[in-house]
mmCIF file of C-alpha atoms in Angstrom:
data_model
loop_
_atom_site.group_PDB
_atom_site.id
_atom_site.type_symbol
_atom_site.label_atom_id
_atom_site.label_comp_id
_atom_site.label_asym_id
_atom_site.label_seq_id
_atom_site.Cartn_x
_atom_site.Cartn_y
_atom_site.Cartn_z
ATOM 1 C CA UNK A 1 0.061 0.075 0.090
ATOM 2 C CA UNK A 2 1.208 3.357 -0.856
ATOM 3 C CA UNK A 3 1.835 6.127 1.730
ATOM 4 C CA UNK A 4 -0.817 8.305 -0.241
ATOM 5 C CA UNK A 5 -3.448 5.570 -0.139
ATOM 6 C CA UNK A 6 -2.740 5.094 3.693
ATOM 7 C CA UNK A 7 -2.846 8.876 4.373
ATOM 8 C CA UNK A 8 -6.316 8.879 2.424
ATOM 9 C CA UNK A 9 -7.811 5.960 4.441
ATOM 10 C CA UNK A 10 -6.628 7.725 7.600
ATOM 11 C CA UNK A 11 -8.441 11.067 6.537
ATOM 12 C CA UNK A 12 -11.502 9.095 5.255
ATOM 13 C CA UNK A 13 -12.090 7.310 8.511
ATOM 14 C CA UNK A 14 -11.617 10.579 10.392
ATOM 15 C CA UNK A 15 -14.109 12.344 8.241
ATOM 16 C CA UNK A 16 -16.863 9.763 8.807
ATOM 17 C CA UNK A 17 -15.921 9.846 12.627
ATOM 18 C CA UNK A 18 -15.570 5.928 12.222
ATOM 19 C CA UNK A 19 -16.179 3.818 15.351
ATOM 20 C CA UNK A 20 -16.807 0.613 13.471
ATOM 21 C CA UNK A 21 -14.741 -0.299 10.367
ATOM 22 C CA UNK A 22 -14.741 -3.563 8.531
ATOM 23 C CA UNK A 23 -11.678 -4.461 6.498
ATOM 24 C CA UNK A 24 -11.645 -7.264 3.853
ATOM 25 C CA UNK A 25 -8.121 -8.547 3.370
ATOM 26 C CA UNK A 26 -5.992 -7.913 6.520
ATOM 27 C CA UNK A 27 -2.628 -8.516 4.671
ATOM 28 C CA UNK A 28 0.127 -7.481 7.046
ATOM 29 C CA UNK A 29 -1.807 -4.791 8.940
ATOM 30 C CA UNK A 30 -0.698 -1.726 7.009
ATOM 31 C CA UNK A 31 -3.984 -0.413 6.058
ATOM 32 C CA UNK A 32 -5.449 -1.462 9.370
ATOM 33 C CA UNK A 33 -2.991 0.725 11.062
ATOM 34 C CA UNK A 34 -3.876 3.586 8.773
ATOM 35 C CA UNK A 35 -7.584 3.073 9.531
ATOM 36 C CA UNK A 36 -7.155 2.800 13.299
ATOM 37 C CA UNK A 37 -5.255 6.048 13.297
ATOM 38 C CA UNK A 38 -8.082 7.780 11.590
ATOM 39 C CA UNK A 39 -10.724 6.183 13.671
ATOM 40 C CA UNK A 40 -12.265 7.372 17.079
ATOM 41 C CA UNK A 41 -10.084 6.406 20.104
ATOM 42 C CA UNK A 42 -12.997 4.016 21.012
ATOM 43 C CA UNK A 43 -13.198 2.635 17.555
ATOM 44 C CA UNK A 44 -13.050 -1.218 16.770
ATOM 45 C CA UNK A 45 -11.690 -2.490 13.190
ATOM 46 C CA UNK A 46 -13.060 -5.750 12.208
ATOM 47 C CA UNK A 47 -10.613 -7.420 9.760
ATOM 48 C CA UNK A 48 -11.354 -10.454 7.680
ATOM 49 C CA UNK A 49 -8.843 -12.691 6.045
ATOM 50 C CA UNK A 50 -8.492 -16.206 4.857
ATOM 51 C CA UNK A 51 -4.792 -16.415 6.063
ATOM 52 C CA UNK A 52 -4.373 -16.802 9.730
ATOM 53 C CA UNK A 53 -0.760 -16.337 9.472
ATOM 54 C CA UNK A 54 -1.419 -12.753 8.058
ATOM 55 C CA UNK A 55 -3.708 -12.008 10.790
ATOM 56 C CA UNK A 56 -1.302 -13.123 13.405
ATOM 57 C CA UNK A 57 1.424 -10.810 11.809
ATOM 58 C CA UNK A 58 -1.036 -7.975 11.620
ATOM 59 C CA UNK A 59 -1.991 -8.561 15.286
ATOM 60 C CA UNK A 60 1.607 -8.107 16.178
ATOM 61 C CA UNK A 61 1.898 -4.842 13.937
ATOM 62 C CA UNK A 62 -0.999 -3.280 15.590
ATOM 63 C CA UNK A 63 0.321 -3.958 19.072
ATOM 64 C CA UNK A 64 3.816 -2.474 18.046
ATOM 65 C CA UNK A 65 1.889 0.559 16.759
ATOM 66 C CA UNK A 66 0.542 1.108 20.063
ATOM 67 C CA UNK A 67 -2.981 -0.028 19.666
ATOM 68 C CA UNK A 68 -4.667 -1.988 22.500
ATOM 69 C CA UNK A 69 -5.822 -5.488 21.669
ATOM 70 C CA UNK A 70 -9.470 -4.623 21.951
ATOM 71 C CA UNK A 71 -9.306 -2.085 19.069
ATOM 72 C CA UNK A 72 -9.216 -4.866 16.476
ATOM 73 C CA UNK A 73 -11.377 -8.097 15.944
ATOM 74 C CA UNK A 74 -9.787 -10.567 13.707
ATOM 75 C CA UNK A 75 -12.076 -13.062 11.918
ATOM 76 C CA UNK A 76 -10.429 -15.699 9.962
ATOM 77 C CA UNK A 77 -12.308 -17.060 6.663
ATOM 78 C CA UNK A 78 -13.249 -16.236 3.277
ATOM 79 C CA UNK A 79 -14.923 -12.605 3.006
ATOM 80 C CA UNK A 80 -18.135 -13.792 1.272
ATOM 81 C CA UNK A 81 -18.652 -16.358 3.919
ATOM 82 C CA UNK A 82 -17.821 -14.003 6.957
ATOM 83 C CA UNK A 83 -19.410 -10.827 5.808
ATOM 84 C CA UNK A 84 -23.278 -12.157 5.971
ATOM 85 C CA UNK A 85 -22.679 -12.847 9.561
ATOM 86 C CA UNK A 86 -21.784 -9.091 10.286
ATOM 87 C CA UNK A 87 -24.365 -6.648 11.480
ATOM 88 C CA UNK A 88 -26.510 -4.689 8.982
ATOM 89 C CA UNK A 89 -26.034 -1.075 9.145
ATOM 90 C CA UNK A 90 -23.340 -1.573 11.882
ATOM 91 C CA UNK A 91 -20.392 0.088 10.135
ATOM 92 C CA UNK A 92 -19.213 3.489 9.339
ATOM 93 C CA UNK A 93 -16.581 2.313 6.622
ATOM 94 C CA UNK A 94 -15.846 -0.842 4.723
ATOM 95 C CA UNK A 95 -12.458 -1.093 3.263
ATOM 96 C CA UNK A 96 -12.085 -3.776 0.437
ATOM 97 C CA UNK A 97 -8.459 -5.043 -0.427
ATOM 98 C CA UNK A 98 -9.328 -8.816 -0.900
ATOM 99 C CA UNK A 99 -9.905 -10.840 -3.968
ATOM 100 C CA UNK A 100 -10.539 -8.291 -6.942
ATOM 101 C CA UNK A 101 -12.626 -11.037 -8.680
ATOM 102 C CA UNK A 102 -15.093 -10.574 -5.652
ATOM 103 C CA UNK A 103 -15.070 -6.908 -5.528
ATOM 104 C CA UNK A 104 -18.618 -6.649 -7.027
ATOM 105 C CA UNK A 105 -19.889 -9.073 -4.375
ATOM 106 C CA UNK A 106 -18.081 -7.069 -1.680
ATOM 107 C CA UNK A 107 -20.122 -4.013 -2.782
ATOM 108 C CA UNK A 108 -23.379 -5.753 -2.361
ATOM 109 C CA UNK A 109 -22.317 -6.857 1.087
ATOM 110 C CA UNK A 110 -20.825 -3.322 2.007
ATOM 111 C CA UNK A 111 -24.147 -1.669 1.058
ATOM 112 C CA UNK A 112 -25.954 -3.753 3.671
ATOM 113 C CA UNK A 113 -23.321 -3.300 6.289
ATOM 114 C CA UNK A 114 -22.933 0.471 6.184
ATOM 115 C CA UNK A 115 -25.097 2.818 8.104
ATOM 116 C CA UNK A 116 -26.562 5.894 5.942
ATOM 117 C CA UNK A 117 -23.761 8.111 5.166
ATOM 118 C CA UNK A 118 -21.198 5.474 5.513
ATOM 119 C CA UNK A 119 -18.307 4.987 3.168
ATOM 120 C CA UNK A 120 -17.008 1.912 1.081
ATOM 121 C CA UNK A 121 -13.459 1.918 -0.347
ATOM 122 C CA UNK A 122 -11.963 -0.252 -2.925
ATOM 123 C CA UNK A 123 -7.940 -0.540 -3.170
ATOM 124 C CA UNK A 124 -6.257 -1.230 -6.568
ATOM 125 C CA UNK A 125 -9.048 -0.310 -8.968
ATOM 126 C CA UNK A 126 -6.497 0.989 -11.628
ATOM 127 C CA UNK A 127 -5.015 -2.625 -11.796
ATOM 128 C CA UNK A 128 -1.693 -0.969 -12.807
ATOM 129 C CA UNK A 129 -3.461 0.980 -15.647
ATOM 130 C CA UNK A 130 -5.072 -1.945 -17.230
ATOM 131 C CA UNK A 131 -8.632 -0.931 -16.243
ATOM 132 C CA UNK A 132 -8.452 1.910 -18.817
ATOM 133 C CA UNK A 133 -6.432 -0.103 -21.424
ATOM 134 C CA UNK A 134 -8.603 -1.071 -24.419
ATOM 135 C CA UNK A 135 -6.798 -4.366 -25.067
ATOM 136 C CA UNK A 136 -8.288 -7.647 -24.065
ATOM 137 C CA UNK A 137 -7.734 -7.905 -20.271
ATOM 138 C CA UNK A 138 -7.834 -10.825 -17.741
ATOM 139 C CA UNK A 139 -11.104 -11.668 -15.643
ATOM 140 C CA UNK A 140 -9.766 -9.656 -12.706
ATOM 141 C CA UNK A 141 -9.770 -6.319 -14.897
ATOM 142 C CA UNK A 142 -13.204 -7.074 -16.392
ATOM 143 C CA UNK A 143 -14.686 -7.514 -12.766
ATOM 144 C CA UNK A 144 -12.903 -4.075 -11.769
ATOM 145 C CA UNK A 145 -14.494 -2.483 -14.748
ATOM 146 C CA UNK A 146 -17.820 -3.943 -13.762
ATOM 147 C CA UNK A 147 -17.412 -2.560 -10.226
ATOM 148 C CA UNK A 148 -16.481 0.982 -11.470
ATOM 149 C CA UNK A 149 -19.482 0.839 -13.764
ATOM 150 C CA UNK A 150 -21.828 -0.401 -10.991
ATOM 151 C CA UNK A 151 -20.606 2.247 -8.574
ATOM 152 C CA UNK A 152 -20.912 5.127 -11.145
ATOM 153 C CA UNK A 153 -24.475 4.102 -12.168
ATOM 154 C CA UNK A 154 -25.684 3.540 -8.561
ATOM 155 C CA UNK A 155 -28.366 5.821 -7.441
ATOM 156 C CA UNK A 156 -27.510 5.097 -3.724
ATOM 157 C CA UNK A 157 -23.870 6.036 -3.830
ATOM 158 C CA UNK A 158 -21.892 9.413 -4.384
ATOM 159 C CA UNK A 159 -18.542 8.115 -5.706
ATOM 160 C CA UNK A 160 -15.105 9.304 -6.323
ATOM 161 C CA UNK A 161 -11.959 7.779 -7.749
ATOM 162 C CA UNK A 162 -8.942 9.065 -5.827
ATOM 163 C CA UNK A 163 -5.749 8.819 -7.799
ATOM 164 C CA UNK A 164 -3.547 7.496 -4.923
ATOM 165 C CA UNK A 165 -1.592 4.211 -5.111
ATOM 166 C CA UNK A 166 -3.079 1.988 -7.587
ATOM 167 C CA UNK A 167 -6.463 3.796 -7.303
ATOM 168 C CA UNK A 168 -8.779 4.187 -4.620
ATOM 169 C CA UNK A 169 -12.428 3.954 -5.320
ATOM 170 C CA UNK A 170 -14.695 5.466 -2.517
ATOM 171 C CA UNK A 171 -18.334 6.056 -2.467
ATOM 172 C CA UNK A 172 -20.511 7.362 0.355
ATOM 173 C CA UNK A 173 -24.082 5.878 0.772
ATOM 174 C CA UNK A 174 -26.900 8.484 0.477
ATOM 175 C CA UNK A 175 -28.592 8.916 3.870
#
């Protein structure tokens, strides 16, 4: 994750006064640390990843960054199996950095999870410039194009594509 993307996530979490954030794709914890820095001091990050080793590494990174253990909830498993178990309207922000083939499905789950006025963000939507390349593209890029189209055409979202890192697609739900 680029430092610009991290700074944008921190600012966006602060802008929505995030108390509850869901993250799809824990990774090594870099994005989670940025999100936690932008969240309210009593906020909790719920992070989902299918790799328990990544989650253990992120748990250590959060601790090293000075966050108390109760600031993050780690849920192992595939995002599309875990997300349906999370509370409707219970989140201020959903950050998606998981399987790009599933981004469109993450959007549907995010709309259910977000409170009115909540924010959904998708990392890596430029796909190294391939989303705007007219040449034949792999399935991942086709799915990203579908996501971009769905968000742009949605009547319940106010979107913006931020040119940080490899592209950060953000959209606020209409309250």
